[in-house]
Short mmCIF file of C-alpha atoms in Angstrom, two decimals:
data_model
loop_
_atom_site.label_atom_id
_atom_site.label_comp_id
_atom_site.label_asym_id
_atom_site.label_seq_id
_atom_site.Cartn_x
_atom_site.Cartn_y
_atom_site.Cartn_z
CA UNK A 1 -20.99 -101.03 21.33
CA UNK A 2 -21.30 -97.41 20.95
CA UNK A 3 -24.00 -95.39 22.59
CA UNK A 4 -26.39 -93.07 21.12
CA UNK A 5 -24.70 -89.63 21.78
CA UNK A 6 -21.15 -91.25 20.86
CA UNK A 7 -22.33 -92.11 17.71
CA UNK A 8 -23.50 -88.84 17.09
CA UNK A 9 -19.83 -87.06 18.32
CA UNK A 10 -18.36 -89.22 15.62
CA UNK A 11 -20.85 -87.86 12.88
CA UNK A 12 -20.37 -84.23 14.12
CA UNK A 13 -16.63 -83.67 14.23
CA UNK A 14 -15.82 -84.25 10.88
CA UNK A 15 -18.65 -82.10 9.00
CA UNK A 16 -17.99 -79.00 12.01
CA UNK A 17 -14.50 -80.08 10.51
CA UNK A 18 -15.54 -79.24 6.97
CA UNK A 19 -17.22 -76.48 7.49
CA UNK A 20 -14.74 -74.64 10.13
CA UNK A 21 -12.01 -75.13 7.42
CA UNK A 22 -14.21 -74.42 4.07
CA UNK A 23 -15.14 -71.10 5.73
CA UNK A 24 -11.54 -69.75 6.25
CA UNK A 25 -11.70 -70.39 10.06
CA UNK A 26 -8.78 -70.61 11.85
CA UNK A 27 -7.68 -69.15 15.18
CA UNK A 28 -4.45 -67.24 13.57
CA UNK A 29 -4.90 -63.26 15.10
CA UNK A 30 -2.65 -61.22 12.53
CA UNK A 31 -0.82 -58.52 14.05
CA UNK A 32 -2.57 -54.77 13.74
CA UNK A 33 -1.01 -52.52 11.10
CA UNK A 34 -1.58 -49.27 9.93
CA UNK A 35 -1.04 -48.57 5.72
CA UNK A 36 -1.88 -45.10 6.00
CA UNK A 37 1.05 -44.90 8.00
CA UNK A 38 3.13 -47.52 5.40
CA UNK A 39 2.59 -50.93 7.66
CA UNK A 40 2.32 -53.92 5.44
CA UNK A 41 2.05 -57.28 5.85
CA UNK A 42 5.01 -58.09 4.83
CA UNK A 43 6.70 -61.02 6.87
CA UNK A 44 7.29 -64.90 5.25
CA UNK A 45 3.72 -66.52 5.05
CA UNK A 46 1.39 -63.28 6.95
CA UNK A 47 -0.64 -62.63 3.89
CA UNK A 48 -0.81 -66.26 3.49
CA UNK A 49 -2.39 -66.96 6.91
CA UNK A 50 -4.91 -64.76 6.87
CA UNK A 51 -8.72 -65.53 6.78
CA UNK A 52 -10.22 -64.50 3.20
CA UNK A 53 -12.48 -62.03 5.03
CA UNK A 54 -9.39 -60.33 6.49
CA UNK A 55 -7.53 -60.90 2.96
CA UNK A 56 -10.15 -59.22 1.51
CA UNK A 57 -10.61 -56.03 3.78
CA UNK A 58 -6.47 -56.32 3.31
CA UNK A 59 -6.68 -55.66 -0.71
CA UNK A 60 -9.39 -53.04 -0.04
CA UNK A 61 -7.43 -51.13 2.07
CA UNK A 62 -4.73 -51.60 -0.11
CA UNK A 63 -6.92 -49.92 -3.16
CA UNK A 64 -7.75 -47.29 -0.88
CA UNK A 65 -4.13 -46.18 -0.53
CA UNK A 66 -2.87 -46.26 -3.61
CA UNK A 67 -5.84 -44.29 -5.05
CA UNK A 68 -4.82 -41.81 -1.31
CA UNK A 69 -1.13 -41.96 -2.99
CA UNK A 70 -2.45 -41.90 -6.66
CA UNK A 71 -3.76 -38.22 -5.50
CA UNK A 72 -1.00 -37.25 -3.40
CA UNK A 73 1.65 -37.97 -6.23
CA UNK A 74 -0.74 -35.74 -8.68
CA UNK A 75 -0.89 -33.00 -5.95
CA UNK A 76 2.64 -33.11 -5.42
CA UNK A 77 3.11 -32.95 -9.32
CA UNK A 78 0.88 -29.91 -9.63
CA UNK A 79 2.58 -28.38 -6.85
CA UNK A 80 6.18 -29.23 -8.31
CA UNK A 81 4.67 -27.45 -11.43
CA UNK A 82 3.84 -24.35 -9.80
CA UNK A 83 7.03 -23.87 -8.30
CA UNK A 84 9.25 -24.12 -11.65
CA UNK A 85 7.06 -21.57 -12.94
CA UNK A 86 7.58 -19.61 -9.50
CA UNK A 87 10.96 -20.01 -9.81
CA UNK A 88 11.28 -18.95 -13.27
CA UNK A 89 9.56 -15.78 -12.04
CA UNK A 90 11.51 -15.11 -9.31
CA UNK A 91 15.09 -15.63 -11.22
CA UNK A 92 13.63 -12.66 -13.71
CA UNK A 93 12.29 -10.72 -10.72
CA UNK A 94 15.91 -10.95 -9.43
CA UNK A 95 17.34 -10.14 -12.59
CA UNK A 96 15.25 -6.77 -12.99
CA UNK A 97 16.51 -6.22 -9.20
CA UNK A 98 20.02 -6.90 -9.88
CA UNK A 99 19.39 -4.56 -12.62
CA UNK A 100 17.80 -2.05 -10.93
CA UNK A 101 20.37 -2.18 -8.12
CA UNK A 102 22.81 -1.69 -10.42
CA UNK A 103 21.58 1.94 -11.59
CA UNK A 104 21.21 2.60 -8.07
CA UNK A 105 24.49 2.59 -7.40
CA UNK A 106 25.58 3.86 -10.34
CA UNK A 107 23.43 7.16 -9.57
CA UNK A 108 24.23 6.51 -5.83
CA UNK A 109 28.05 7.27 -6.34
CA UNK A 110 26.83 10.36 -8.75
CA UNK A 111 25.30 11.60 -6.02
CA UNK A 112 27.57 11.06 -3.55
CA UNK A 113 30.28 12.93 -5.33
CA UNK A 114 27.63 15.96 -6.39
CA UNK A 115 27.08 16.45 -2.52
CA UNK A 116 31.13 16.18 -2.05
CA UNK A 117 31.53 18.86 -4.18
CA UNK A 118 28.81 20.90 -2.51
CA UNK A 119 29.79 20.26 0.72
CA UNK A 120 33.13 22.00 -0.44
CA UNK A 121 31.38 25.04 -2.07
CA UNK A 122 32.27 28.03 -0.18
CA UNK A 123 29.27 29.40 2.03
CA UNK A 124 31.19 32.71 2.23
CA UNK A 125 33.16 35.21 0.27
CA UNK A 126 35.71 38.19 1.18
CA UNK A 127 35.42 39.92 -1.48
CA UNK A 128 38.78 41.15 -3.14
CA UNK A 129 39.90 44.16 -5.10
CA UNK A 130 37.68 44.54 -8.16
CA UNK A 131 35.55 41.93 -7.66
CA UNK A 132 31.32 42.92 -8.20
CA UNK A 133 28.35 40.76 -7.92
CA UNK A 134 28.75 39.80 -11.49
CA UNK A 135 32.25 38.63 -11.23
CA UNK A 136 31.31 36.67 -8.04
CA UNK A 137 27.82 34.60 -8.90
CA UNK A 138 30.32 33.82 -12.60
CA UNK A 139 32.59 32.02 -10.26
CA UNK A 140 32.49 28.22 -11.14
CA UNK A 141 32.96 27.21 -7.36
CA UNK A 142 29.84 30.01 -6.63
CA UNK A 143 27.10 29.95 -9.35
CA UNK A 144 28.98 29.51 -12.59
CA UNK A 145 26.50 32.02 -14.01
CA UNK A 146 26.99 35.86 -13.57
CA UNK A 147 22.97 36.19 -14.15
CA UNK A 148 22.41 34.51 -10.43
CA UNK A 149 24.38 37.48 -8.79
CA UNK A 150 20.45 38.79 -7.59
CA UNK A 151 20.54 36.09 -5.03
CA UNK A 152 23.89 36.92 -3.66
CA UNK A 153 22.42 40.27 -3.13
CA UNK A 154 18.81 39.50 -1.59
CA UNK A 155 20.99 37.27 0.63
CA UNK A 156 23.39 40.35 1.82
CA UNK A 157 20.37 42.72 1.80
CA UNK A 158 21.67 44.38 5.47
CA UNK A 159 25.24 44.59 3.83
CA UNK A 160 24.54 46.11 0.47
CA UNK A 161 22.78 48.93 -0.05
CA UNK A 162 23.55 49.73 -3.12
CA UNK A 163 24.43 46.47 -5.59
CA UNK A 164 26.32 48.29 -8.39
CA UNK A 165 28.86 49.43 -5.21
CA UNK A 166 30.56 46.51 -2.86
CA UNK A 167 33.66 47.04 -1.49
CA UNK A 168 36.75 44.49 -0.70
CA UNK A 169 36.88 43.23 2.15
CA UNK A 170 33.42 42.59 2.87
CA UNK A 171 31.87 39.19 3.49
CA UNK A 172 29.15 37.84 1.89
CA UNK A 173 27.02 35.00 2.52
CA UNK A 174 26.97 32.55 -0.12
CA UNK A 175 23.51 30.90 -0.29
CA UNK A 176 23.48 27.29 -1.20
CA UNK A 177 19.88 25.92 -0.58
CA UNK A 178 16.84 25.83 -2.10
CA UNK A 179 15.07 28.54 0.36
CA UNK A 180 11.86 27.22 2.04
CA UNK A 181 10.99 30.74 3.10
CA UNK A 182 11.33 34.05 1.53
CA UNK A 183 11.36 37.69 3.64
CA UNK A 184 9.39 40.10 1.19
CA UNK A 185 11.84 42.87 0.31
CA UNK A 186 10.57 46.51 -0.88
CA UNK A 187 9.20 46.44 -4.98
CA UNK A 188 8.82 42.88 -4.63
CA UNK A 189 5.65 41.12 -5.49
CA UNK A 190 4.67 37.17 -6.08
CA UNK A 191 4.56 36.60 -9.66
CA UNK A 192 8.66 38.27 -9.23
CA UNK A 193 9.36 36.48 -6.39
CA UNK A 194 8.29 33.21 -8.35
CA UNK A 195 10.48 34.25 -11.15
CA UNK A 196 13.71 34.53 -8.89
CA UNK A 197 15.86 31.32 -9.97
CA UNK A 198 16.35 30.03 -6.88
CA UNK A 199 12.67 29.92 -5.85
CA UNK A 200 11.13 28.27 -9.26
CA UNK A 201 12.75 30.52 -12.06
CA UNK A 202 9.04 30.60 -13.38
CA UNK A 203 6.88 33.88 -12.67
CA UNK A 204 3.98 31.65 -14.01
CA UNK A 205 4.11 29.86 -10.71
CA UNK A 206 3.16 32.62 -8.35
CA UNK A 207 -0.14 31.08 -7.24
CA UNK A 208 1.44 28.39 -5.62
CA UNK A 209 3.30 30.90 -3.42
CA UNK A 210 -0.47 32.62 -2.65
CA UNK A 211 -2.11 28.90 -2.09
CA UNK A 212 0.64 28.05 0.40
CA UNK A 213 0.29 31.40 2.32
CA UNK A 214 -3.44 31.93 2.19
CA UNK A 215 -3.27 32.94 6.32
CA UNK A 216 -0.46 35.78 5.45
CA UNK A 217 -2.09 37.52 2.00
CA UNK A 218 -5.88 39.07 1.80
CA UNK A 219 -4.76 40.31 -1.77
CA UNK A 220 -2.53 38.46 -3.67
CA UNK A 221 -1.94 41.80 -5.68
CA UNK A 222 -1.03 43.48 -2.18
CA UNK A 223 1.99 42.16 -0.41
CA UNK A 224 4.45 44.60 2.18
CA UNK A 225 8.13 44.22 3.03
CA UNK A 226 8.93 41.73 5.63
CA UNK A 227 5.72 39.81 5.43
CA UNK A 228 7.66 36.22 5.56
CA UNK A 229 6.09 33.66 2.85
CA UNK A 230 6.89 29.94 2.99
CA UNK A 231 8.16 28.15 -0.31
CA UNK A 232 6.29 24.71 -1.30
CA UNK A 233 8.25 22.97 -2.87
CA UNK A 234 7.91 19.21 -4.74
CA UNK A 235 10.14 16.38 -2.69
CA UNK A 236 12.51 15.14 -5.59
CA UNK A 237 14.32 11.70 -5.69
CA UNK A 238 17.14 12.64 -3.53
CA UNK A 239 15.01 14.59 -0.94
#
């Protein structure tokens, strides 16, 4: 015959039985995974074995990644978005530049061949048997305008005394540059100096010649031979 606590053993197992296996007990340990980092259970029977607390906390992380992915795909999409319409921008930027560059070069080679031809502009002339100021500064390689022969002059100041009366023989300086500086010369005074071609062909303009030399004239009415004025001048593209 059975004994007390036997009898009781016998009446235990199967309900602890029951209850271990009604609850979702079991000693199966699934293996650790990671689905932020795209670990799934994903082996023959893993879901299968696992507990329905661990099933459960499974499908929620689950929902928690695909809403994570849900965002990243609409991020992504935005994203893609904004860089058609960057790149759409861009290829008309480039357009404009390729444009743009275009000109450049265009004027670039006009350029280049204006400062070829300047470069071979005489800087001095013997003068020949009946040649005069006029005839010189009408010369296309010198001025190509016998009205600029003045400058040819104030440049040769020491030389020629007289302007109406060169000789051959002589050489002159040919001045090429837009002068910076200007060396007052006798019955000279700003609003004529302005008016001289190669300084801004505009008498008008005078005050900027007194603004720039403040230091040099007390009366801009009252200037002397040899007082030495500097030129302003406005930078231009090719400057």
């Amino acid at each position: 015959m059975l004994n007390g606590k036997m009898f009781s053993a016998f009446i235990t197992l199967p309900i602890l039985f029951t209850v271990l296996v009604g609850t979702g007990c079991s000693n199966y340990q699934p293996r650790p995974i990671d689905i932020t980092k795209g670990e799934y259970y994903e082996e023959e029977g893993e879901y299968q074995k696992l507990s329905k607390k661990d099933r459960e906390e499974y499908c929620e992380q689950l929902s928690e990644e695909f809403i994570r992915l849900q965002d990243r795909v609409e991020i992504a999409t935005n994203q893609t978005t904004e860089n058609r319409e960057n790149i759409k921008r861009m290829k008309t930027e480039l357009r404009e530049k390729r444009s743009q560059y275009s000109r450049l070069s265009v004027q670039f080679e006009e350029y280049t061949k204006q400062l070829e031809k300047l470069v071979a502009l005489p800087k001095k002339w013997e003068l020949k048997y009946g040649e005069c100021l006029w005839t010189l500064a009408s010369y296309e390689e010198i001025y190509g305008d016998p009205l600029k022969w003045t400058r040819i002059w104030r440049r040769n100041y020491d030389l020629i005394e007289d302007p109406d009366w060169v000789l051959a023989g002589w050489t002159l300086d040919i001045p090429r540059e837009w002068p910076r500086k200007h060396m007052v010369a006798s019955d000279e005074w700003l609003s004529k100096i302005a008016g001289y071609w190669e300084i801004y062909g505009d008498y008008r303009k005078w005050p900027m010649i007194y603004e720039a030399n403040r230091d040099r004239i007390e009366n801009p009415d009252l200037i002397f031979p040899e007082q030495e004025f500097v030129i302003p001048r406005e930078k231009t593209a090719i400057e």
